[in-house]
Each structure stands twice: as C-alpha cells, then as structure tokens.
Short mmCIF file of C-alpha atoms in Angstrom, two decimals:
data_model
loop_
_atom_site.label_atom_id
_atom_site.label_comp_id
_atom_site.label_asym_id
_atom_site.label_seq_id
_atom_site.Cartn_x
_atom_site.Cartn_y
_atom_site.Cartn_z
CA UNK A 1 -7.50 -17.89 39.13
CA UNK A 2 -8.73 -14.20 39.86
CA UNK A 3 -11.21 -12.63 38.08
CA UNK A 4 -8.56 -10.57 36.77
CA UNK A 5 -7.07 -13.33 34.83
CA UNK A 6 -9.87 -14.52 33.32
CA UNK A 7 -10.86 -10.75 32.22
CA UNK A 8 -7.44 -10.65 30.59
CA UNK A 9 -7.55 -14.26 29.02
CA UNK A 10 -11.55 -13.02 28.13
CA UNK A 11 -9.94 -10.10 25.76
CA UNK A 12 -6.72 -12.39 24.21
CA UNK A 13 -9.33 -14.85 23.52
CA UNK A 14 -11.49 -12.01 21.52
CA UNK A 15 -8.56 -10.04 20.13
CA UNK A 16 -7.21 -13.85 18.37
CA UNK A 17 -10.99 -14.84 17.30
CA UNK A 18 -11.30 -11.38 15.40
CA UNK A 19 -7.82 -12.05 13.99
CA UNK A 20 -8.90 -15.27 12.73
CA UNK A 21 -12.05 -13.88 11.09
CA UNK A 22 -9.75 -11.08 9.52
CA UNK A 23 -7.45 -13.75 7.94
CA UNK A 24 -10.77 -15.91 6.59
CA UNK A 25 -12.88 -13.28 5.27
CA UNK A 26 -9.84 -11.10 3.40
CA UNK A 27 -9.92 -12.73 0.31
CA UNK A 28 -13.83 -13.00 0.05
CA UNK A 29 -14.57 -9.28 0.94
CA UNK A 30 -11.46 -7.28 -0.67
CA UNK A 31 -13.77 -5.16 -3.06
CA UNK A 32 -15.28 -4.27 0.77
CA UNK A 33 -12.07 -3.08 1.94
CA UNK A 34 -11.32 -1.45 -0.96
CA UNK A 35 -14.13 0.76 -0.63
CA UNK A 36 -13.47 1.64 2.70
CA UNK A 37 -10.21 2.76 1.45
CA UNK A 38 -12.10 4.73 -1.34
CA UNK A 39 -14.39 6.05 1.51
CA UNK A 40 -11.49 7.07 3.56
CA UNK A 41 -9.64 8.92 0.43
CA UNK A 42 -12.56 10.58 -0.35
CA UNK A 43 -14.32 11.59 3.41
CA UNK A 44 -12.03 14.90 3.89
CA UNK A 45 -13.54 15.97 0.59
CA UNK A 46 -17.27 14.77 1.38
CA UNK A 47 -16.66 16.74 4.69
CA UNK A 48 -15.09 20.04 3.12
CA UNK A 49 -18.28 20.09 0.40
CA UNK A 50 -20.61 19.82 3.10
CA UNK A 51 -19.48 22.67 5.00
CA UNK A 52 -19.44 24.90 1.69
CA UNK A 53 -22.60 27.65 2.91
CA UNK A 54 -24.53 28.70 -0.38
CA UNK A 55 -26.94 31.71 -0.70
CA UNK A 56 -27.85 34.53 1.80
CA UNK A 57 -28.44 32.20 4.69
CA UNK A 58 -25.53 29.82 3.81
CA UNK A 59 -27.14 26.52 3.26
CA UNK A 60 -24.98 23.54 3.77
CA UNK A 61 -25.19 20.38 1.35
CA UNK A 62 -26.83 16.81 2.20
CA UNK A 63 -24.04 14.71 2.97
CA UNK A 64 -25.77 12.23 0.09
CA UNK A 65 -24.76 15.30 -2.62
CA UNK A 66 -21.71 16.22 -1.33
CA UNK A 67 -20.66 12.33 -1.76
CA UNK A 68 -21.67 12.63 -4.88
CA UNK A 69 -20.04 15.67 -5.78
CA UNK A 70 -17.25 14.56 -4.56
CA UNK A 71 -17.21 10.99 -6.88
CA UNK A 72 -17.79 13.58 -10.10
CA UNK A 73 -14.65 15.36 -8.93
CA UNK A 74 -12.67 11.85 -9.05
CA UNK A 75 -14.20 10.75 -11.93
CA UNK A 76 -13.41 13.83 -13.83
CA UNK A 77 -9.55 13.95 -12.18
CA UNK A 78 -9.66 10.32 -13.43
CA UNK A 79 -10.30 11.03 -17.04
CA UNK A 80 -7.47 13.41 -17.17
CA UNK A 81 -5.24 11.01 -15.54
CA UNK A 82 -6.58 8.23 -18.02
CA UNK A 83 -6.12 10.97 -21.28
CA UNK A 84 -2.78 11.83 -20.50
CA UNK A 85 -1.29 9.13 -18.24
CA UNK A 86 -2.99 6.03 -18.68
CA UNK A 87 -2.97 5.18 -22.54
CA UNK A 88 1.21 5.50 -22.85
CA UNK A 89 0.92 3.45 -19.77
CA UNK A 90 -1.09 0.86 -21.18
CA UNK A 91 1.23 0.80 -24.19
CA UNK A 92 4.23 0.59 -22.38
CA UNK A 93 3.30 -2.28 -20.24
CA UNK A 94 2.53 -4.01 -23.04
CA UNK A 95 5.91 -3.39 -24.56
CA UNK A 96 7.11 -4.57 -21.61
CA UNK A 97 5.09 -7.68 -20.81
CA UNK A 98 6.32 -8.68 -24.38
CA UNK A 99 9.93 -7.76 -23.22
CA UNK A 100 10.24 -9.52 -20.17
CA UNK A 101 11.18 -13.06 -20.89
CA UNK A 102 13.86 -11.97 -23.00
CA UNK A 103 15.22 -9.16 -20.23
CA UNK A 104 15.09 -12.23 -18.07
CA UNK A 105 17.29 -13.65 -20.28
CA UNK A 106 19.97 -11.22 -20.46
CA UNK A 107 19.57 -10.71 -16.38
CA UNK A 108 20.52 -14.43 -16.44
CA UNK A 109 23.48 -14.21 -18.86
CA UNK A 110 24.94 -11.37 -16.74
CA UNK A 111 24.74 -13.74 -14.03
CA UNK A 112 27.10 -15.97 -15.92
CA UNK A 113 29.79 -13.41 -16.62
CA UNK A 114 29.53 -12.38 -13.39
CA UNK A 115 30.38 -15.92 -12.46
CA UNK A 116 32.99 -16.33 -14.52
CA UNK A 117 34.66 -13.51 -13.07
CA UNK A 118 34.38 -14.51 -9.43
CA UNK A 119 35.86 -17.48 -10.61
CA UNK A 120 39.05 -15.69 -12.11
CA UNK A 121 39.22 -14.42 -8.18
CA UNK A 122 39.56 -18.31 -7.10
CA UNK A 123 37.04 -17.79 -4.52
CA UNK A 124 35.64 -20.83 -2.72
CA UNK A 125 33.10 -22.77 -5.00
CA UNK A 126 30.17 -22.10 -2.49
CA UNK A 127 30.83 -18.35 -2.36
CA UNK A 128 30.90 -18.71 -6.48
CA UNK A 129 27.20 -20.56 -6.59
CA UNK A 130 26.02 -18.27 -4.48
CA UNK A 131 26.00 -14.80 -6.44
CA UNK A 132 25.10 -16.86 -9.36
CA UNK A 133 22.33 -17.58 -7.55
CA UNK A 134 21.48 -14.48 -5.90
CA UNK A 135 21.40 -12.55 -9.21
CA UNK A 136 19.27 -14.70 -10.78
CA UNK A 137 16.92 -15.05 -8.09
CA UNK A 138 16.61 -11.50 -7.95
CA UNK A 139 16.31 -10.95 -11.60
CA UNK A 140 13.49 -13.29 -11.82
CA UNK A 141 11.65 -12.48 -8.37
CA UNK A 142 11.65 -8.47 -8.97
CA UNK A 143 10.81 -9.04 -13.06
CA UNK A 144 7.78 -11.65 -11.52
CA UNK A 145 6.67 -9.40 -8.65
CA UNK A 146 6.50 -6.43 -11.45
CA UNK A 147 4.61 -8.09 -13.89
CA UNK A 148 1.73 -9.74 -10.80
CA UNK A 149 1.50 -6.30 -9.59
CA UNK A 150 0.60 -4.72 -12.37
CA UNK A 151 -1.36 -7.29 -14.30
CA UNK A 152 -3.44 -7.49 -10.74
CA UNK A 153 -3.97 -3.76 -10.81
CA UNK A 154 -5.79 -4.30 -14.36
CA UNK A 155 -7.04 -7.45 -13.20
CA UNK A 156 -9.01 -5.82 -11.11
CA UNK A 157 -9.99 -2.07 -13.41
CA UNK A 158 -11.23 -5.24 -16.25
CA UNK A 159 -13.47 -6.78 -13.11
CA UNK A 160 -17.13 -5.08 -14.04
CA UNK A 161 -18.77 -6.48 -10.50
CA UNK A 162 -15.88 -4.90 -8.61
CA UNK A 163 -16.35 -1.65 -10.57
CA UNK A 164 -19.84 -1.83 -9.34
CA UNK A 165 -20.15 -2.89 -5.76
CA UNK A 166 -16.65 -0.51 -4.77
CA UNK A 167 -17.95 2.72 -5.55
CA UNK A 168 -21.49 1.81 -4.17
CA UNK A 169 -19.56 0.53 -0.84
CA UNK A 170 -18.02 3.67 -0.51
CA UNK A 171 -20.98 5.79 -1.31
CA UNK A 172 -23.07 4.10 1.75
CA UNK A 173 -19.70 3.96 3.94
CA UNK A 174 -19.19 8.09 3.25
CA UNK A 175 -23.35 9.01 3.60
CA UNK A 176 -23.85 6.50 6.35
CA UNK A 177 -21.00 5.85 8.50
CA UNK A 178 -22.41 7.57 11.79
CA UNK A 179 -25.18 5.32 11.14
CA UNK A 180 -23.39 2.64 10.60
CA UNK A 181 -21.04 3.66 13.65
CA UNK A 182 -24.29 3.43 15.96
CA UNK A 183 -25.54 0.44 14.72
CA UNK A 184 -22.47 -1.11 15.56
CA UNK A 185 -22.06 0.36 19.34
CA UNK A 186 -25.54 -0.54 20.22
CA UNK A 187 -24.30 -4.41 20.10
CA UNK A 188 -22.42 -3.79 23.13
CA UNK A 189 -23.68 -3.35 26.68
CA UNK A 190 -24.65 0.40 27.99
CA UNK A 191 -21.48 0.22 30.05
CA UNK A 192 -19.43 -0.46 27.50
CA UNK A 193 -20.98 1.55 24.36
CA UNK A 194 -18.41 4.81 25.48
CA UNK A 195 -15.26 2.72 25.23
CA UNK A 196 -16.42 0.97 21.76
CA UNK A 197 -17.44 4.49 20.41
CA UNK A 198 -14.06 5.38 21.72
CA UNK A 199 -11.55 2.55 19.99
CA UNK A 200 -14.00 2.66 16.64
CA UNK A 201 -13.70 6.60 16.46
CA UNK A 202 -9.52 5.91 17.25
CA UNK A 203 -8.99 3.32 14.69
CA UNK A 204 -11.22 5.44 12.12
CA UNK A 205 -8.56 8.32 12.55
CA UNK A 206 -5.57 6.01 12.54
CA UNK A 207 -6.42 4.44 9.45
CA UNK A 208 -8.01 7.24 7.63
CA UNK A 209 -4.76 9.10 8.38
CA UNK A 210 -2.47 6.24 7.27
CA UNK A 211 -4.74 5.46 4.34
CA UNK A 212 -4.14 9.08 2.56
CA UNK A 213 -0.71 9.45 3.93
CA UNK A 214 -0.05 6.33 2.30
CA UNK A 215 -1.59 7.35 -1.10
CA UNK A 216 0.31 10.83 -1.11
CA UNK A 217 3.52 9.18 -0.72
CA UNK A 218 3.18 6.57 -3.18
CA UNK A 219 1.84 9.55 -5.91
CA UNK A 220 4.75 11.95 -5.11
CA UNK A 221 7.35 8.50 -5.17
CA UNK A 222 5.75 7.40 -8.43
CA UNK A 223 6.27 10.94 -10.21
CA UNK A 224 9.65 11.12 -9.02
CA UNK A 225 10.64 7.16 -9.97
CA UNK A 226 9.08 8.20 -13.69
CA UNK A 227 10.87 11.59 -13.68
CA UNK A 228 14.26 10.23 -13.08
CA UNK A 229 14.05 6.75 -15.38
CA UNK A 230 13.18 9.27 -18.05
CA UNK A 231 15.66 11.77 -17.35
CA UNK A 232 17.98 9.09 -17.16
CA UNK A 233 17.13 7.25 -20.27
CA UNK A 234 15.90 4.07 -18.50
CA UNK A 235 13.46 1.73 -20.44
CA UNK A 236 9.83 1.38 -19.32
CA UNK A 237 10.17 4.78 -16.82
CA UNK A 238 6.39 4.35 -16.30
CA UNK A 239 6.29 1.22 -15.48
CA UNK A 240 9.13 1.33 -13.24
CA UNK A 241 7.01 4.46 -11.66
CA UNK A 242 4.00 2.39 -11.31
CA UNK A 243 5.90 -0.28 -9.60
CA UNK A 244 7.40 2.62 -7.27
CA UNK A 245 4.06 3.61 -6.07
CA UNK A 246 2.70 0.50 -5.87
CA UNK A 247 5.83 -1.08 -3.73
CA UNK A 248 5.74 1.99 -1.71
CA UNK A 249 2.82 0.73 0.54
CA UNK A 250 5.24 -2.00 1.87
CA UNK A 251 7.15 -0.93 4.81
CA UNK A 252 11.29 -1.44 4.67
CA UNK A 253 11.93 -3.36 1.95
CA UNK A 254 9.21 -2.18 -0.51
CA UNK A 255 11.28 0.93 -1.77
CA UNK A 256 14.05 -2.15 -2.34
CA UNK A 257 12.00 -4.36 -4.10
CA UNK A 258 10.68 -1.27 -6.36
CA UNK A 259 14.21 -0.53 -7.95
CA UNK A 260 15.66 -3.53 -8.08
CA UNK A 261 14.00 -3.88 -11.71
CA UNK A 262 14.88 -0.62 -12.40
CA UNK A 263 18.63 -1.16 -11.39
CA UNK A 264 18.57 -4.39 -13.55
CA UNK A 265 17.24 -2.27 -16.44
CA UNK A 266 20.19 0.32 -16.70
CA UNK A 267 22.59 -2.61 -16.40
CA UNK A 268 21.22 -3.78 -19.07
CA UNK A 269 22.30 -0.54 -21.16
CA UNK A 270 25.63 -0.03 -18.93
CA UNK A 271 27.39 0.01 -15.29
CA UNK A 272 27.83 3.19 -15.15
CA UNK A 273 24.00 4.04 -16.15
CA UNK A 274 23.17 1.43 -13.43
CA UNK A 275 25.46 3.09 -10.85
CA UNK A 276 23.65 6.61 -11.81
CA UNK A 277 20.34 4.65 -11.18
CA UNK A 278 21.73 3.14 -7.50
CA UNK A 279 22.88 6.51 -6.67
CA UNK A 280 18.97 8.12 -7.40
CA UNK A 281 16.89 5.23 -5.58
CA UNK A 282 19.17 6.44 -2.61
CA UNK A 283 18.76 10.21 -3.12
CA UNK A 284 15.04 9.21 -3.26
CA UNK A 285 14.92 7.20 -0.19
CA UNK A 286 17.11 9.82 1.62
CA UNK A 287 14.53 12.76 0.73
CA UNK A 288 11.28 10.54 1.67
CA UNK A 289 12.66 9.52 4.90
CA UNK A 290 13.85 13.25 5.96
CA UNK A 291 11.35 15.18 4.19
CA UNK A 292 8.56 13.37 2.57
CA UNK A 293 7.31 10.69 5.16
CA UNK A 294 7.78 13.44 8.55
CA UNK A 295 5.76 16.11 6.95
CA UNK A 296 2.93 13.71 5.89
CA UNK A 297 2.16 10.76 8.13
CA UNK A 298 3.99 12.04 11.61
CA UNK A 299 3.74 9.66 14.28
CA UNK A 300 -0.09 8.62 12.90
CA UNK A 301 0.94 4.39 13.29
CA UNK A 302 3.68 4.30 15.82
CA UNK A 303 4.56 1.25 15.69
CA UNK A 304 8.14 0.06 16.45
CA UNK A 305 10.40 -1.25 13.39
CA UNK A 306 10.17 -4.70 15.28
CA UNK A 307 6.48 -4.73 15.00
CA UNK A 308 6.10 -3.85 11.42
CA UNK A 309 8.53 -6.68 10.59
CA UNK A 310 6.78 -9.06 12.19
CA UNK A 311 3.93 -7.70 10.34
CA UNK A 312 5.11 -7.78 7.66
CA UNK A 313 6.22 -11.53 7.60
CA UNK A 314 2.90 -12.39 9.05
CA UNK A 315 1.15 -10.58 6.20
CA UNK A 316 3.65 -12.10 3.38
CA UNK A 317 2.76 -15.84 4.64
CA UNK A 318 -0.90 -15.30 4.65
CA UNK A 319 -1.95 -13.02 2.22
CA UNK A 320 1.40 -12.59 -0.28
CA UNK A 321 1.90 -8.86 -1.49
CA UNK A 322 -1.44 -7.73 -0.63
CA UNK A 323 -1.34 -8.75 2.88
CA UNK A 324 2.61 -7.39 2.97
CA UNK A 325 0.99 -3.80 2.02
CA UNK A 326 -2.52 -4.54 4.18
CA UNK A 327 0.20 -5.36 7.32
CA UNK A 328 0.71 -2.07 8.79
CA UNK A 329 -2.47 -0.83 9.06
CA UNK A 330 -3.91 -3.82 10.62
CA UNK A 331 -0.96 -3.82 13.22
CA UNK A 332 -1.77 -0.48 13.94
CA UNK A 333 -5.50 -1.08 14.21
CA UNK A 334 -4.28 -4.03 16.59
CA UNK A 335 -2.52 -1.60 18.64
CA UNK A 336 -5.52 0.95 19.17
CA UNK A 337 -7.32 -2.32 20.92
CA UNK A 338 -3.99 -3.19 23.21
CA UNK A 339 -4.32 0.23 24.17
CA UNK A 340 -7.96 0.57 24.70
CA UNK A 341 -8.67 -2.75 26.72
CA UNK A 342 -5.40 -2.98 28.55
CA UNK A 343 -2.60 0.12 29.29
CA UNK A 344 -6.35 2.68 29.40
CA UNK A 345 -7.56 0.19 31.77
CA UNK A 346 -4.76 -0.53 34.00
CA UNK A 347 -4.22 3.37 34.32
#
C-alpha cells in the first residue's frame, strides 16, 4: 500500500472519529452549542460596535464592552418582544395545549367520514385503510411534533443553569475567539498550523453565515405564517407562527411539517377555509424560494439536495428534531474538511 493510501485512510479514519465524538457529546454540551450560535448571531454586532470611533481622536471600544453592549441591545429588543409578543403567546399556547386532545379528536373523526366516503367509491379495502391511516397519522404526528417543539423551547427559557452558562459561553466565545482560535492551531504541527487556521477560519464563515441566514428566514416566515392565520381567521395564528419559524430550520420537508397543523386547523372550521390555507403555505413557499432564501443565504452551504437528505435522515435517527435542524450545518462543516484535506490537496 503507498503512502498515499494510508494518508487518505489516515484522514477517513480522523474525519469518522470526530464524527463519532460529535454524535456522543451533542446531548451533553447543547447549552455549548447554543452559545456559539448566540456568539455567531451576535459577532457582526460586537464587530460593528467596535469599530464605532468616539471623540476627537476616534477611540475604538474593547471588544469586552462592545460584547457587552451588544447583550444590553438584545436584552432590551428582548423585553419588547416579551411585552408585546410573548405574553399573548404564552396564553395562547396554553389555550392550545388544553385544546389539543380534543382537536385530535375531531382530526380523527374526519378521518372516519373521510373513510366512509372512499368506501361509497368501492375502492379496494387496502387503498380504504390506508387514508384512514394516513390522516390520522398525520393529525397526531404534526399536533405531537407542535406541542414537543414548543414545550422544549420553554423547557429550556424555565432551565436557570442554561440561562446562566449560554450567555456566559457566548460572552467568552465573542471577546475571546482569536484566542481561542490560536490556542487551538498551536495543537497542530508548524507545517500544518496554515491549513488548520485555514479550514477553522472557512467553517467559522460558513456557519456564521448559515447561522443568521437561518434566523432571518425563520423571523420573516414566522411573521408571515402569524399574519396570514390571522388574516384568515385560523385558530392559534401564533402558535402556528411559532411552529413556522421553528420548522423552518429543517431543510425540505420542514415548511411541510409546519402547516400541516395549520391546514388541519381550518378544516376544522371548513374546506374551503382549508383550501384558502393550502393555497397561502404555497404562495409562502413560492416567495421564500424565489425571493427570500436567494437574497439571504446565496450559495453560503452548497450542498446538493442529495446530501441534505441524507443529512437529514442521519440527523432524524440520531438526534430526532434537533439533530434534523443541527443536519445542515454539520454537513456543510463536513464539506469545508473534504475540501480542505482532499480536492485543495490533490490540486
């Protein structure tokens, strides 16, 4: 075997034991990775503050202030979210937590009727079980997956250690992280220190870049979800707008699984409300794919729709939602190495 082989074999072998320590640490050190998504949210406004020049001579702000700064500006942009979103929120979910077993319900007696109609058709009994079962499977998946969402989202707000340790992990990750950065270059050899600065200053952009794309889209999706259930008259709009945003980070069949509730929902009233519903989530889709997504991530994952699928099955068997949404971004980071080690090399 040349030593060619056993260089390649030498990076598989590296590239599979770092995925393996990915899929055992996840669940132990989330509130880390969710302050490194806090620290990438926040870094273009840590950066902008910095560069702010006050007085005659323009003095520039420690980065330490400007992170701090930049946490009062969240805090205070939380507290008006909180005063004027967050409390009807709260109120409605509760409404609708309360709600759901019997919504289930009905979902499931629609089923029936439905059944009983295919049955008038005299089509085969299989064909018959089968969108009995579909419906109901779908009623009770999307109203489950709504409610685990959500309930994790406050899950984690009513968690006082993760309130702590997240916005302390993201302070040290914004002040620190070309510190951090060197400490973690000077592991490697000399010769290779220019090529890990490289991939770790690639991946930082990549993610970064995905990270806030990713939390514009799901804002403006959310706003537009709630706008339209209200305008439409559909119960629990921000809940259903919540669940929007929150779906949103799941490539392909997120924006599916986020208004199938709502579809359910207007049925519920009437067809035709349901059918006006349908017709929105479309509009919707149509307008993020054309307009929405081009203008605001670009081409920052490139990945091909084969390789987020796979992803995104990957993610769903090991992680469930979470690792569904975290799918994408680790394929992409998995992608900056492939490129690094191999296609850089072999040019």
């Amino acid at each position: 075997m040349s030593f060619k082989s056993y260089d390649t074999w030498f990076k598989i072998s590296i590239l599979a034991l770092g995925f393996y320590i990915i899929i055992k640490v996840m669940p132990i050190y989330f509130p880390i990775i969710l302050a490194m998504i806090l620290a990438f949210i926040l870094n273009p406004l840590v950066n902008y503050i910095t560069s702010i020049g006050f007085g005659v001579k323009k003095r520039h702000i420690g980065r330490g202030i400007s992170v701090i700064c930049a946490f009062l500006i969240l805090i205070l942009f939380l507290l008006l979210v909180g005063t004027f979103v967050l409390l009807p929120f709260i109120h409605e979910f509760d409404k609708f937590i309360v709600d759901l077993p019997n919504l289930i319900s009905k979902i499931q007696n629609i089923a029936i009727k439905i059944q009983q109609r295919a049955q008038l058709l005299d089509l085969p009994a299989n064909i018959n079980t089968f969108i009995e079962q579909a419906i109901t499977s779908a009623a009770s998946f999307s109203a489950d997956l709504a409610k685990r969402i959500l309930q994790a989202v406050f899950g984690f707000a009513s968690s006082i250690v993760e309130l702590v340790v997240v916005p302390v992990l993201a302070y040290y990750f914004l002040k620190d992280w070309s510190i951090l950065k060197d400490k973690i270059v000077s592991l490697f050899t000399v010769e290779s220190r220019g090529k890990v600065r490289k991939i770790i200053e690639e991946m930082s952009l990549v993610i970064s870049a995905y990270i806030r794309g990713q939390v514009i889209i799901s804002i403006i999706i959310g706003i537009f979800v709630f706008s339209g259930m209200y305008l439409l008259g559909v119960d629990y709009p921000l809940v259903l707008g919540l669940l929007a945003a929150c779906t949103e980070s799941i490539p392909i069949i997120g924006p599916i699984i986020g208004s199938v509730p709502a579809i359910m929902l207007a049925y519920l009233i009437s067809p035709t409300l349901a059918f006006k519903v349908i017709i929105f989530y479309i509009l919707v889709q149509f307008l993020e794919n054309q307009i929405v997504v081009p203008n605001i991530m670009g081409h920052t994952i490139d990945l091909h729709p084969v390789a987020i699928i796979i992803s995104l099955l990957i993610g769903s068997q090991l992680w469930g939602i979470i690792g569904m949404m975290l799918a994408v971004p680790v394929a992409a980071l998995l992608r900056v190495l492939i490129k690094q080690l191999w296609i850089t090399n072999e040019r």
